Amino acid sequence: MEVDIREPEGRISKKAVTVWRLSNSIRHGIMLLVFAGLIIAGNRFGWWDWAMTVLWILGGLTILSAVYSIFIEPVILQRTWRYGADEEFVKLRHGVITVQHQTVPMTKVQYVGLEQGPLLRKFGLYTLTVGTMGSNHSIPALPEQEAKEFRNRISRLARIREEDE
């Protein structure tokens, strides 16, 4: 018996781009401060030339990584994330180079949770987590109302599937 599994159609919030840009800016800013501190210490205390060269190269690579992570990656992630649920499955799809399709049977869903850190809270977004016995599957950056409705829908469908068996 072959089951027709439709592609997920739900999209995450466009505010996700701003949240990810802020998060990546903070992360890369801290990394650059650490490299700057090490370079200053190296100049002050006369570290070996090769160690200073390595620090400068790593600092340059961090800057390149920051450009990608702050300006390019968040837009790509937001455009490629899809999610959905029907009576049989929770469906997730994301990625560009390596596209991941995840299909979780409703019979395997054990819990559904919402998570909200400080940046997500500032923008009114949640991360929804679907847990099974062996793994967790997360859907990032859902607006509050949509996240709560989707959580309730999955919970209801998972409970109905459990009672049917």
mmCIF file of C-alpha atoms in Angstrom, residues 83-141:
data_model
loop_
_atom_site.group_PDB
_atom_site.id
_atom_site.type_symbol
_atom_site.label_atom_id
_atom_site.label_comp_id
_atom_site.label_asym_id
_atom_site.label_seq_id
_atom_site.Cartn_x
_atom_site.Cartn_y
_atom_site.Cartn_z
ATOM 1 C CA TYR A 83 6.167 22.545 7.660
ATOM 2 C CA GLY A 84 2.757 20.918 7.795
ATOM 3 C CA ALA A 85 0.635 18.238 9.408
ATOM 4 C CA ASP A 86 -2.240 16.039 8.364
ATOM 5 C CA GLU A 87 -4.037 13.129 10.004
ATOM 6 C CA GLU A 88 -1.113 10.777 9.320
ATOM 7 C CA PHE A 89 2.133 12.781 9.487
ATOM 8 C CA VAL A 90 3.991 15.867 10.669
ATOM 9 C CA LYS A 91 6.050 17.012 7.671
ATOM 10 C CA LEU A 92 9.166 19.207 7.660
ATOM 11 C CA ARG A 93 11.354 20.352 4.782
ATOM 12 C CA HIS A 94 14.339 22.692 4.810
ATOM 13 C CA GLY A 95 17.712 23.247 3.204
ATOM 14 C CA VAL A 96 19.152 24.340 -0.132
ATOM 15 C CA ILE A 97 22.202 22.272 -0.952
ATOM 16 C CA THR A 98 21.149 19.361 1.226
ATOM 17 C CA VAL A 99 17.356 19.400 1.347
ATOM 18 C CA GLN A 100 15.991 17.512 4.331
ATOM 19 C CA HIS A 101 12.525 16.006 4.168
ATOM 20 C CA GLN A 102 11.333 14.696 7.513
ATOM 21 C CA THR A 103 8.064 12.868 7.950
ATOM 22 C CA VAL A 104 7.012 11.940 11.481
ATOM 23 C CA PRO A 105 4.074 9.549 11.842
ATOM 24 C CA MET A 106 1.416 10.849 14.237
ATOM 25 C CA THR A 107 1.498 7.488 16.011
ATOM 26 C CA LYS A 108 5.110 8.176 17.060
ATOM 27 C CA VAL A 109 4.521 11.689 18.468
ATOM 28 C CA GLN A 110 4.976 11.671 22.247
ATOM 29 C CA TYR A 111 4.986 15.379 23.023
ATOM 30 C CA VAL A 112 4.714 18.784 21.427
ATOM 31 C CA GLY A 113 6.309 21.792 23.071
ATOM 32 C CA LEU A 114 6.882 25.493 22.537
ATOM 33 C CA GLU A 115 10.102 27.295 23.370
ATOM 34 C CA GLN A 116 10.836 31.012 23.402
ATOM 35 C CA GLY A 117 14.193 32.606 24.185
ATOM 36 C CA PRO A 118 14.780 36.334 24.717
ATOM 37 C CA LEU A 119 15.216 37.228 21.020
ATOM 38 C CA LEU A 120 12.208 35.163 19.941
ATOM 39 C CA ARG A 121 10.139 36.749 22.744
ATOM 40 C CA LYS A 122 11.058 40.263 21.557
ATOM 41 C CA PHE A 123 9.634 39.428 18.120
ATOM 42 C CA GLY A 124 6.654 37.348 19.343
ATOM 43 C CA LEU A 125 7.959 34.071 17.890
ATOM 44 C CA TYR A 126 8.204 30.491 19.180
ATOM 45 C CA THR A 127 10.106 27.335 18.289
ATOM 46 C CA LEU A 128 7.802 24.325 18.184
ATOM 47 C CA THR A 129 9.317 20.948 19.097
ATOM 48 C CA VAL A 130 7.771 17.601 18.188
ATOM 49 C CA GLY A 131 9.240 14.765 20.248
ATOM 50 C CA THR A 132 9.247 11.064 19.487
ATOM 51 C CA MET A 133 10.844 8.182 21.355
ATOM 52 C CA GLY A 134 14.141 8.533 19.487
ATOM 53 C CA SER A 135 14.382 12.150 18.363
ATOM 54 C CA ASN A 136 13.139 15.730 18.434
ATOM 55 C CA HIS A 137 12.074 17.790 15.442
ATOM 56 C CA SER A 138 11.949 21.585 15.676
ATOM 57 C CA ILE A 139 10.158 24.206 13.632
ATOM 58 C CA PRO A 140 11.767 27.608 14.249
ATOM 59 C CA ALA A 141 10.267 31.099 14.294
#
